[in-house]
Coordinates of C-alpha atoms and ligand atoms in Angstrom, one line a residue:
X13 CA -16.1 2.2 19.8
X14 CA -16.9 4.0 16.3
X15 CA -13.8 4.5 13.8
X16 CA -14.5 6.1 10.9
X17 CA -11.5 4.8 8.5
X18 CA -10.6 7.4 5.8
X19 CA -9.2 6.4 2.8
X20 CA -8.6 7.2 -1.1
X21 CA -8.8 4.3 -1.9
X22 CA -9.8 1.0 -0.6
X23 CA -10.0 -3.1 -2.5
X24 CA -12.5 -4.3 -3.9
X25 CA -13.5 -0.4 -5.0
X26 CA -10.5 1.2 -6.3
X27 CA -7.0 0.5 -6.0
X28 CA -3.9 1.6 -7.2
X29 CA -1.4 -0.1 -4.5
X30 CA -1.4 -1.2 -1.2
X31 CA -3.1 1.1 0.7
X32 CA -6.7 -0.4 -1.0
X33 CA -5.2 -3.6 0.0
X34 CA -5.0 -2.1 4.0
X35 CA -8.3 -0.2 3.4
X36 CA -9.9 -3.0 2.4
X37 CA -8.9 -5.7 4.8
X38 CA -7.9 -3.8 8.0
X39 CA -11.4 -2.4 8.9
X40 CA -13.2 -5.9 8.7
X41 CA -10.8 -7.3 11.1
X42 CA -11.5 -4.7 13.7
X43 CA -15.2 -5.5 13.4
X44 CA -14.3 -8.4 14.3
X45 CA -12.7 -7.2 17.5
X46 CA -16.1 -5.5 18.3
X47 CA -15.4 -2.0 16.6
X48 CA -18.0 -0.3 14.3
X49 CA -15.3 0.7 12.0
X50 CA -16.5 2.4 8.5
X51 CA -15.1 3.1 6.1
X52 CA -15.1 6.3 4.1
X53 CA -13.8 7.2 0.3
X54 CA -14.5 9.2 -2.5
X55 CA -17.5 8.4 -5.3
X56 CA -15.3 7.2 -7.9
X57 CA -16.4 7.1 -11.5
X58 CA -15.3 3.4 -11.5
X59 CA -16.9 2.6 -8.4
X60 CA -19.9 4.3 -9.7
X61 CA -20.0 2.3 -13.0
X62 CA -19.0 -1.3 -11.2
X63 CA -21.3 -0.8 -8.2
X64 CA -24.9 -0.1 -8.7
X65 CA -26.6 -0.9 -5.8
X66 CA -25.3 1.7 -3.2
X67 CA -27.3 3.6 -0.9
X68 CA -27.8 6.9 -0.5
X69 CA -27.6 7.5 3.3
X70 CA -27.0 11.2 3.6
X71 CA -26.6 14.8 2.2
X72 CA -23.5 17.4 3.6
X73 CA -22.4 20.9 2.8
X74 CA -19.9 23.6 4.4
X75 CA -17.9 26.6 4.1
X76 CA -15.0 26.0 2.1
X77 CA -12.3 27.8 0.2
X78 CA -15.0 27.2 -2.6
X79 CA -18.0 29.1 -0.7
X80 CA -20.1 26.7 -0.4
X81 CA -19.2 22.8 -1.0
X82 CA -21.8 19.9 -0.4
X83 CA -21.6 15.9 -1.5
X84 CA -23.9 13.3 -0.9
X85 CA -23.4 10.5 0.9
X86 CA -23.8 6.5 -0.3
X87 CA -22.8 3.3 1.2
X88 CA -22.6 -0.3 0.3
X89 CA -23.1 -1.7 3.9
X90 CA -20.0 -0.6 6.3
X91 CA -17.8 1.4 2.9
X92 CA -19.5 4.9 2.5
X93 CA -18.6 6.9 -0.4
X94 CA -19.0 11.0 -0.7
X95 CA -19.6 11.5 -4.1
X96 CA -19.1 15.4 -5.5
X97 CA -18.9 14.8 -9.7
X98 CA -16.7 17.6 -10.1
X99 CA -14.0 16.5 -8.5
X100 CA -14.5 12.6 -8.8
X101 CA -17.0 11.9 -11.5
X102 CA -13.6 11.3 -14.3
X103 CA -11.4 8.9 -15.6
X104 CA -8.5 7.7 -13.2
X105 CA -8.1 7.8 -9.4
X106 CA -5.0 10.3 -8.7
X107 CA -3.9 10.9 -12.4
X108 CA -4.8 10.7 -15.9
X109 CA -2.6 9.2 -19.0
X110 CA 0.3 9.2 -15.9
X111 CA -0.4 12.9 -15.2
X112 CA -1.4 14.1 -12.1
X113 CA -4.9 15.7 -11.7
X114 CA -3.6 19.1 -11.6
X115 CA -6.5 19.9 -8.7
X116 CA -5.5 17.3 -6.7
X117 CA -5.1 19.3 -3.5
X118 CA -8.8 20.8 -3.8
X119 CA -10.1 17.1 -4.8
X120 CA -8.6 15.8 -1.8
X121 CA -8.6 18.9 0.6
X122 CA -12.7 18.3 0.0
X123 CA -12.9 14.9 0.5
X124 CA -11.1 15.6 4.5
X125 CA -13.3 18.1 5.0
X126 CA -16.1 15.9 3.7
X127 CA -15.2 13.1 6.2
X128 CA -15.2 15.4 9.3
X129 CA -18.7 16.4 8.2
X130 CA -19.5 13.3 8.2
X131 CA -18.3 12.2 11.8
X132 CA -20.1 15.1 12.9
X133 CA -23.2 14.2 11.5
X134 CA -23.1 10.4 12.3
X135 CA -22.6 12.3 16.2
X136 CA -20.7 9.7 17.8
X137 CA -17.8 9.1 16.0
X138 CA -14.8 8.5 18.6
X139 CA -11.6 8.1 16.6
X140 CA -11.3 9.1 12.5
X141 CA -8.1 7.0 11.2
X142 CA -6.6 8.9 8.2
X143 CA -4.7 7.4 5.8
X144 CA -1.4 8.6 3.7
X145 CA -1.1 12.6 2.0
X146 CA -5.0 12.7 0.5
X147 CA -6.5 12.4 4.2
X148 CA -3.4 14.7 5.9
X149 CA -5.7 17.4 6.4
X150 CA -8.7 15.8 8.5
X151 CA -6.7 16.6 11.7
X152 CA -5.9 20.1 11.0
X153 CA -10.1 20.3 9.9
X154 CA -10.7 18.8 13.7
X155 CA -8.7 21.1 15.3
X156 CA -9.4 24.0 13.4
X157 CA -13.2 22.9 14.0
X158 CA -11.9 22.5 17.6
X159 CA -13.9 19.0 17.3
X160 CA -12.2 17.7 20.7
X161 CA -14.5 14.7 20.7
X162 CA -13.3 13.1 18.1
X163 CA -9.5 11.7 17.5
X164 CA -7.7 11.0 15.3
X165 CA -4.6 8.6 14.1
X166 CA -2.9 9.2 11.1
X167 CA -0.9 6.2 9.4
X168 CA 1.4 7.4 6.9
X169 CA 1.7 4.2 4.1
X170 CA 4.8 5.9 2.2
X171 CA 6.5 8.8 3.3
X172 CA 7.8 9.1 -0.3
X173 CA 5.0 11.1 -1.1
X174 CA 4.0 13.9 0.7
X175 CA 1.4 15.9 -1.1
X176 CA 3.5 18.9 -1.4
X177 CA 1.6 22.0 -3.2
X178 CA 2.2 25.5 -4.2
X179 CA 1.6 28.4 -1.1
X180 CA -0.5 30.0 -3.4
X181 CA -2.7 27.5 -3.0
X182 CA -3.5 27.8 0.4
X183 CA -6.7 29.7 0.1
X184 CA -8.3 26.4 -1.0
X185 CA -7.5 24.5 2.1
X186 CA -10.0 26.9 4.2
X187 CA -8.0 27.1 7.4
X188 CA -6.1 29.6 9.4
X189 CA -3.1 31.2 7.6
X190 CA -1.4 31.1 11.1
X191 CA -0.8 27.0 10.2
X192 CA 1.3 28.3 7.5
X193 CA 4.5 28.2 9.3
X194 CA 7.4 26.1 10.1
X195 CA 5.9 24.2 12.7
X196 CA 2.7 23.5 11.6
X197 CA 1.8 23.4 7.9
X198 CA 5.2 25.0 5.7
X199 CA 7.4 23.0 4.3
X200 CA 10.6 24.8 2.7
X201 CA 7.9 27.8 1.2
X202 CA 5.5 25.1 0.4
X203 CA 2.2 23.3 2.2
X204 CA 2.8 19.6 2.9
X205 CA -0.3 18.2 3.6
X206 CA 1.2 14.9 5.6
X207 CA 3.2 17.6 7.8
X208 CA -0.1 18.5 8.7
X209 CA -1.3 15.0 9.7
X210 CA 1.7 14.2 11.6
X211 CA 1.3 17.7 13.5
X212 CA -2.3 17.6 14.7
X213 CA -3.0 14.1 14.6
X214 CA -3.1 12.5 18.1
X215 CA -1.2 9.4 17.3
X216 CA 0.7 8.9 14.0
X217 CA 1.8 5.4 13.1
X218 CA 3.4 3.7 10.0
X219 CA 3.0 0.7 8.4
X220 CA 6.1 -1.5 10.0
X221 CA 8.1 -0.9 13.1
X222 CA 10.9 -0.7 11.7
X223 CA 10.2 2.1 9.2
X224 CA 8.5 3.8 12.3
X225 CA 12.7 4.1 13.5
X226 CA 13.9 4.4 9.8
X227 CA 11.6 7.4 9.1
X228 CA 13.1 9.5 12.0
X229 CA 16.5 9.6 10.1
X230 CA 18.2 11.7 7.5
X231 CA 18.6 8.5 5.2
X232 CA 15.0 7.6 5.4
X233 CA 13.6 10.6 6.5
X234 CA 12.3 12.4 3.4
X235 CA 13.1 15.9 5.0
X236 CA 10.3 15.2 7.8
X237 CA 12.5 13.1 9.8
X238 CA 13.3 16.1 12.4
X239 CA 9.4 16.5 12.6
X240 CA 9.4 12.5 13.7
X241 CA 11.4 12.7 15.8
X242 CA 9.9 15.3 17.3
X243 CA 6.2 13.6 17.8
X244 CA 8.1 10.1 18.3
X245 CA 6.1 10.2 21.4
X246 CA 3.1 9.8 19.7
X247 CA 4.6 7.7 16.8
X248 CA 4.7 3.9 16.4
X249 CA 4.8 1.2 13.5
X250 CA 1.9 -1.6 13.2
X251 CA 3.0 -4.4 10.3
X252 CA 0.5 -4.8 7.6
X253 CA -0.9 -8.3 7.7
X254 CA -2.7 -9.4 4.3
X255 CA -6.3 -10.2 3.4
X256 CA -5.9 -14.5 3.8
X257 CA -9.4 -15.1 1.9
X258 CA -8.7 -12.8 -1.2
X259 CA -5.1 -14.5 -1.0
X260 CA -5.3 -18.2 -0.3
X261 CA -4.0 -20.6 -3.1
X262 CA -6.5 -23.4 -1.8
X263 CA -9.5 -21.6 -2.8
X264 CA -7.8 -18.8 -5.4
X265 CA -10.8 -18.6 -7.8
X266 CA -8.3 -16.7 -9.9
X267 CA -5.8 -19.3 -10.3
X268 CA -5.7 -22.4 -12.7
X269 CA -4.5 -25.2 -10.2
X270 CA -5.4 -24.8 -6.2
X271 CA -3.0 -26.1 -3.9
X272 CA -1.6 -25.8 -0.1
X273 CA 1.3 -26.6 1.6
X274 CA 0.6 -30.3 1.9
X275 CA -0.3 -30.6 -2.3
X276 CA 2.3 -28.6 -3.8
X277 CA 2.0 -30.5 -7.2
X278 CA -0.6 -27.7 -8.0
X279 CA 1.7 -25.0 -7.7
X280 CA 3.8 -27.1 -10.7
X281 CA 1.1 -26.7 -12.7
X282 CA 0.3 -23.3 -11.9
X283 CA 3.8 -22.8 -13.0
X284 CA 3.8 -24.6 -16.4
X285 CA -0.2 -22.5 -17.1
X286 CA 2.2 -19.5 -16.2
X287 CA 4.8 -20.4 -18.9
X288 CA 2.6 -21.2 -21.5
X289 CA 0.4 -17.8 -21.2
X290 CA 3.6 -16.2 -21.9
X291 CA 5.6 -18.2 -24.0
X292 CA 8.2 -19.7 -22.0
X293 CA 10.3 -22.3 -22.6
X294 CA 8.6 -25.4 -20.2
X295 CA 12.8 -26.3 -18.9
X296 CA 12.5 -28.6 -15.8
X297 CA 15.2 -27.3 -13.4
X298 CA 15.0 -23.5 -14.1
X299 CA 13.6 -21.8 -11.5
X300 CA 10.9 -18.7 -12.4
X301 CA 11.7 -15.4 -10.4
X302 CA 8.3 -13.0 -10.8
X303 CA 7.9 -9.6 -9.9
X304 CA 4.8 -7.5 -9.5
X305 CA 4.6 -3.3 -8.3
X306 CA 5.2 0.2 -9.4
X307 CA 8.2 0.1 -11.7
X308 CA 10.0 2.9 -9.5
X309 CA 13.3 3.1 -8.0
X310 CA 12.3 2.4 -4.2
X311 CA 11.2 -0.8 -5.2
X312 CA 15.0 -1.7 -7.0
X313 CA 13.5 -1.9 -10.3
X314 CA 16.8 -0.6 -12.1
X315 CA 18.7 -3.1 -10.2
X316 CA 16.4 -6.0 -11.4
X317 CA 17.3 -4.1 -15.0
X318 CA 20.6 -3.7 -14.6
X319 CA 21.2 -7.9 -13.4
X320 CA 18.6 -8.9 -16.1
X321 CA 20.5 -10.1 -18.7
X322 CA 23.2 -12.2 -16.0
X323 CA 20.1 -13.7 -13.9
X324 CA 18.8 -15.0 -17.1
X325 CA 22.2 -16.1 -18.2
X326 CA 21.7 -18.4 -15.5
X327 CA 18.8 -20.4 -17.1
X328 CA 16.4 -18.7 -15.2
X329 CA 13.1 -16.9 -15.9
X330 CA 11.5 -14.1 -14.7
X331 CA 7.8 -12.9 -15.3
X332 CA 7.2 -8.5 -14.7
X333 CA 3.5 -7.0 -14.1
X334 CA 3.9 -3.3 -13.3
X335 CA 3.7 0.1 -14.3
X336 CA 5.4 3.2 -13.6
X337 CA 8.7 5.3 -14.9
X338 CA 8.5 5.0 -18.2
X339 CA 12.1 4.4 -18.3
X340 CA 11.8 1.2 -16.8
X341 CA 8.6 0.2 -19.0
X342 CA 11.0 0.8 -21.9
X343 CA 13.8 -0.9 -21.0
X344 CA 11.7 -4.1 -19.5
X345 CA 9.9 -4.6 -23.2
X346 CA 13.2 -4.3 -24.9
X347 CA 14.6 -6.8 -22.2
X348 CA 11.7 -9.2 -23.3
X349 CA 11.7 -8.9 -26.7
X350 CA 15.3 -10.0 -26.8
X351 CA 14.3 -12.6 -24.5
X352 CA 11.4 -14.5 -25.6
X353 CA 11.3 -17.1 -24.5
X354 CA 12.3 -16.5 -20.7
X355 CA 11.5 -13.5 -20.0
X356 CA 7.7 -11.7 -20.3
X357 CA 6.8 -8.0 -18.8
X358 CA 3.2 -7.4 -18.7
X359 CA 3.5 -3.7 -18.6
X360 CA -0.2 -2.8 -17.3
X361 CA -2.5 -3.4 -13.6
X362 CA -4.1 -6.5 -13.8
X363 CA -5.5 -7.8 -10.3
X364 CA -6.1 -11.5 -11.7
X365 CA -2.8 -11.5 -13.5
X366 CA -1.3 -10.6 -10.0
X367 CA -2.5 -13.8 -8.1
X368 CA -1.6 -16.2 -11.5
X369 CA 2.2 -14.9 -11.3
X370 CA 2.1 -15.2 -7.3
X371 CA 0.7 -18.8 -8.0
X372 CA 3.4 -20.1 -10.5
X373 CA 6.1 -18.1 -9.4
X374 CA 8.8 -20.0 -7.1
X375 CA 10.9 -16.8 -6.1
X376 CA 9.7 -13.2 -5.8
X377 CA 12.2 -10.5 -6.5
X378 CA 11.3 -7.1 -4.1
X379 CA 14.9 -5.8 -3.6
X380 CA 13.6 -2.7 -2.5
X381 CA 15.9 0.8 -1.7
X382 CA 13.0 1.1 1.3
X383 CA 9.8 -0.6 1.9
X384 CA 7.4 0.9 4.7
X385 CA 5.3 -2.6 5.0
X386 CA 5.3 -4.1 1.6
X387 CA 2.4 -6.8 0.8
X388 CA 4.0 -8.9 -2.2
X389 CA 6.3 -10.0 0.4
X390 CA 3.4 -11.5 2.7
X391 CA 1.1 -12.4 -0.6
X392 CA 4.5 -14.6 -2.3
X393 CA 5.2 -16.5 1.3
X394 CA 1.4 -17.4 1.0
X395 CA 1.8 -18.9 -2.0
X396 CA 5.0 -20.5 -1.4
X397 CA 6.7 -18.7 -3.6
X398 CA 9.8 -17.6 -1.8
X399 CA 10.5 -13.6 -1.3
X400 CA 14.3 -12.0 -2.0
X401 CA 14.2 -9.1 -0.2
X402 CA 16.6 -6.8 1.4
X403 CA 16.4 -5.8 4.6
X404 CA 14.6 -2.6 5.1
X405 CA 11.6 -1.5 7.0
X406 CA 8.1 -4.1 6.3
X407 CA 10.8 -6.4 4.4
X408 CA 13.0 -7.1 7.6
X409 CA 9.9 -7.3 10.0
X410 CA 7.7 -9.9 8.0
X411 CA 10.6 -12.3 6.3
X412 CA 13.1 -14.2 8.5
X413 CA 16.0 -15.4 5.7
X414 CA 18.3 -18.0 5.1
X415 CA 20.6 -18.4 8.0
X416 CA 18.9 -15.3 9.9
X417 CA 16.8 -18.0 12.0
X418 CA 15.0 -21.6 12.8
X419 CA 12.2 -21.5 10.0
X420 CA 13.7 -19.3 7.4
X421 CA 10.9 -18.6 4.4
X422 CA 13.2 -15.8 2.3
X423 CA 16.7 -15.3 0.6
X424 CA 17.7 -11.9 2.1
X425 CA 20.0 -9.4 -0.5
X426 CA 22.2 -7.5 2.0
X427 CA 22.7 -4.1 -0.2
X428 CA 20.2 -2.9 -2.6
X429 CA 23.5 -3.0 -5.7
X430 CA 23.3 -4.5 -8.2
X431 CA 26.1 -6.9 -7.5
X432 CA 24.5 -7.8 -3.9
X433 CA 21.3 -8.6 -6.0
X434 CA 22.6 -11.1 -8.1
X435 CA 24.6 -12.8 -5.0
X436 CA 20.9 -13.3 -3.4
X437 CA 20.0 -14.6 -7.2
X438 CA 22.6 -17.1 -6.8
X439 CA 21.8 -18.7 -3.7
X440 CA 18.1 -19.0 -4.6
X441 CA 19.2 -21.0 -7.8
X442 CA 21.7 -22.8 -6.2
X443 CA 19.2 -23.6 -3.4
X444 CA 16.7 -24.6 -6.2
X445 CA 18.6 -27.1 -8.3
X446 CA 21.2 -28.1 -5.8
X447 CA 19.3 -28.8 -2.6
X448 CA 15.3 -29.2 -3.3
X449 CA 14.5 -30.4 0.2
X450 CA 15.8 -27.2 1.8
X451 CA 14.1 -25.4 -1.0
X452 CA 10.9 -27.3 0.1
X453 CA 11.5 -26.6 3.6
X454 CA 11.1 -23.2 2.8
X455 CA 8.4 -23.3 1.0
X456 CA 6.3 -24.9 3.7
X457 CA 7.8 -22.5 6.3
X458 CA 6.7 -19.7 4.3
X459 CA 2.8 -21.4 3.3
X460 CA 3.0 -21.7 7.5
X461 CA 4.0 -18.3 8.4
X462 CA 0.9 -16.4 9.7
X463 CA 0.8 -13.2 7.8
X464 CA -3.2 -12.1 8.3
X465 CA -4.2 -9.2 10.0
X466 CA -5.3 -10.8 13.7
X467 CA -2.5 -9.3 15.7
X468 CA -2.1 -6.1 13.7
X469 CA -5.9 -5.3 14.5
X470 CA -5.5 -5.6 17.6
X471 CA -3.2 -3.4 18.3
X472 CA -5.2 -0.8 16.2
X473 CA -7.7 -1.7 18.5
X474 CA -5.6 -1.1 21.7
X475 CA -4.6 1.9 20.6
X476 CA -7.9 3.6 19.5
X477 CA -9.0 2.7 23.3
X478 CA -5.9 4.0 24.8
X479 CA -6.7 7.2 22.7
X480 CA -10.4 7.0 24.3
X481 CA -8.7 6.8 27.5
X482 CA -7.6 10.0 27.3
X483 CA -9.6 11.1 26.2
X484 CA -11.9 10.5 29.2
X485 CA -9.3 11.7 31.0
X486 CA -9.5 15.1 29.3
X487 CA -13.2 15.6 30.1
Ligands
ADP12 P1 3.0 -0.3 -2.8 O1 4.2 0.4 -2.3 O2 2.8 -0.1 -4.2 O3 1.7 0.0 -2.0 P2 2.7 -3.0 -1.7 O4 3.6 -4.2 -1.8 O5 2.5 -2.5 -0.3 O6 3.3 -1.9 -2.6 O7 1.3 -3.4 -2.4 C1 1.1 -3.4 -3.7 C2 -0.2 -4.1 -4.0 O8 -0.6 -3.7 -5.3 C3 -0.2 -5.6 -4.0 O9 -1.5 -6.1 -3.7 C4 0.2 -5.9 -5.5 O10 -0.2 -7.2 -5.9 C5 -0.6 -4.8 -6.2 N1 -0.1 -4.4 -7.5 C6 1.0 -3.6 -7.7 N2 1.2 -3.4 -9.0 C7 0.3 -4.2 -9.6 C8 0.0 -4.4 -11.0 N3 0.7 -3.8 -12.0 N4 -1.1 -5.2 -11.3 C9 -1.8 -5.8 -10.3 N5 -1.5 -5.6 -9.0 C10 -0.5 -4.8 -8.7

């Protein structure tokens, strides 16, 4: 079985969010089921500077709405990159300065047509899995190309963004103008470019079953919901699992103290290294709530805002890494610097800060509006560091809470309001200072939980060979 597994970004090579976690994790595991599984991104400028050694294994060129496009291809063993210097030989992944490339659809609309290129001249490619709005169009490529051999699944990571582009546009995409209409392509006058993966993918799946149901209502929908429901036939979720070597606090390179569920006195000092890089009062007895992710609404950031100034009233601390709205940068510095000593926001990416805040955190605040999958979740019960979460999509599938079940390893926050937020906040102090054994027991449940991506491959795996099936069938 040869997948080739289409991404803009994948860990360690580029990353802006959890999809390079996904990219980066999910394909290894299905070599491990016995799947030649590739995977396939763009030359990066980054990845160009940080990785020297690649190989060049290929040259490709086709019609496009350009005349003639070509890349060349490289690879650093199973991860093949197209490189075309035009479009990715520049500063930033998606954006620049927090502006969006303004050719993103031609940057990306390339790269898809790139990928089917390259299936076709690898020969036997059976299945290409695309991944979120910058990969939407390798389906409508394969069946414009009427490529029947190969199929495809389309996973969308966050239906929150859609890749949604001016009509004039469409002359770049290099396809019919007959899959400009409701059915296909348009969207309210507009392209939508993961309308078009959803359409002529063969199977679409998301990132958690239950935002696989969410997505095909109004509330969660994003306008596409009637189009889900539509293809719910072909439609299912897979949870996320996380990579369990990059994240695993026994042999963390990246953290100051190692420790596992049977030698938690590490995670105390991983704590007090934590408090000290930041400035924080060292108080025994308050507990240290951390936060890491795109500073953006879905993820409840202006509720975390808005309960700030009460959580820490509490004599509690909390520790921010993100970036995003700038809003929300704002108002967390201003937070801090009225706050010295317990609070710190660390407004920036920083992949080694992540794992030393996962490490000395003891709760994890992702009150999220709605979470496809969500990793922090997965990555904070790994560390022992317990999750508050509400109970949406990825963040109801992957954390059983207090008084939900047997081995509870979250505190769950039943609304995402402000006011239901600092309940949650409340029973994780209380259950901190008042009752340290239960607070251990969760701790321990949560370092037990198995959150890698075994079971998740494997129903990748059993679905790419259901898709083979048919396609037997079809011949
Ligand atoms: P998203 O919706 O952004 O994909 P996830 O929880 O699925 O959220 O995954 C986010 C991933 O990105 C995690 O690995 C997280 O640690 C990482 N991450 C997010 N923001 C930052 C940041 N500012 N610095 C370092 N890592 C970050």
């Amino acid at each position: 079985m040869k997948i080739l597994f289409c991404s803009p970004e994948a860990a360690p090579y580029a990353k802006t969010g959890g999809l390079a976690d996904v990219s980066g994790a999910l394909p290894g595991a299905l070599r491990e089921l016995g799947a030649d599984c590739r995977v396939v991104m763009p030359l990066y400028q980054s990845v160009k500077k940080a990785f020297t050694g690649l190989k060049h294994v290929t040259d490709i060129s086709f019609l496009s709405g350009q005349g003639v496009s070509q890349g060349r291809v490289y690879a650093d063993g199973p991860v093949h990159f197209i490189e075309n210097d035009a479009y990715f030989n520049r500063d930033g992944i998606y954006a620049y300065a927090n502006r969006d490339f303004p050719d993103n659809l031609e940057r990306f609309a390339f790269f898809s047509r790139a990928c089917v290129e390259l299936a076709i001249t690898l020969g036997d490619v059976d299945v290409i899995h695309c991944n979120d709005w910058q990969t939407g169009l390798i389906p409508a490529y394969l069946h414009a190309l009427e490529a029947k051999g190969i199929k495809s699944c389309y996973t969308i990571h966050n239906l929150a963004y859609q890749g949604i582009f001016d009509a004039v546009l469409w002359p770049l995409l290099f396809l019919p103008y007959d899959f400009f209409r409701p059915d296909l392509m348009e969207f309210f006058g507009n392209i939508n470019i993961m309308k078009a993966g959803i359409v002529f993918a063969d199977q679409v799946t998301t990132v958690s079953p239950s935002y696989a149901s969410e997505i095909q209502t109004p509330d969660f929908g994003a306008g596409l919901d009637g189009l889900l429901r539509a293809v719910s036939f072909k439609l299912s979720g897979i949870a996320n699992g996380i990579d369990t070597v990059v994240w695993d606090p026994a042999t963390d390179p990246l953290i100051p103290h190692s420790f596992d569920k049977d030698r938690l006195d590490g995670k105390a000092r991983c704590k007090l290294e934590l408090q000290k890089r930041f400035s924080l009062e060292q108080k025994p007895g308050s507990p240290l709530f951390g936060l890491i992710g795109r500073l953006v609404d879905q993820k409840g950031i202006d509720l975390v805002i808005k309960i700030m100034e009460d959580l820490l009233s509490r004599d509690a601390q909390v520790v921010v890494l993100g970036t995003g709205e700038k809003w929300h940068e704002e108002n967390l510095r201003r937070l801090a610097e009225r706050h010295p000593t317990s609070l710190a926001a660390f407004i920036g990416f920083d992949e080694a800060l992540a794992h030393v805040i996962e490490a000395g955190s003891d709760f994890f605040l992702m009150p999220s509006r709605f979470e496809p999958c969500g990793l922090n979740q997965m990555i904070s019960m790994r560390y022992g560091t317990i999750p508050i979460v509400t109970g949406v999509g990825g963040l109801r599938d992957t954390v059983t809470c207090l008084g939900e079940g047997d081995t509870p390893q979250g505190v769950r926050v039943k609304l995402p309001a402000p006011v239901q937020l600092l309940h949650a906040v409340d029973e994780a102090c209380a259950l901190y200072r008042e009752d340290p054994a239960a607070f251990c027991r969760l701790q321990k449940n949560a370092m037990e939980k198995n959150v890698d991506w075994t079971q998740s491959a494997l129903q990748y795996y059993d679905m790419y060979s259901k898709m083979l099936n048919s396609r037997e069938r079809e011949r």
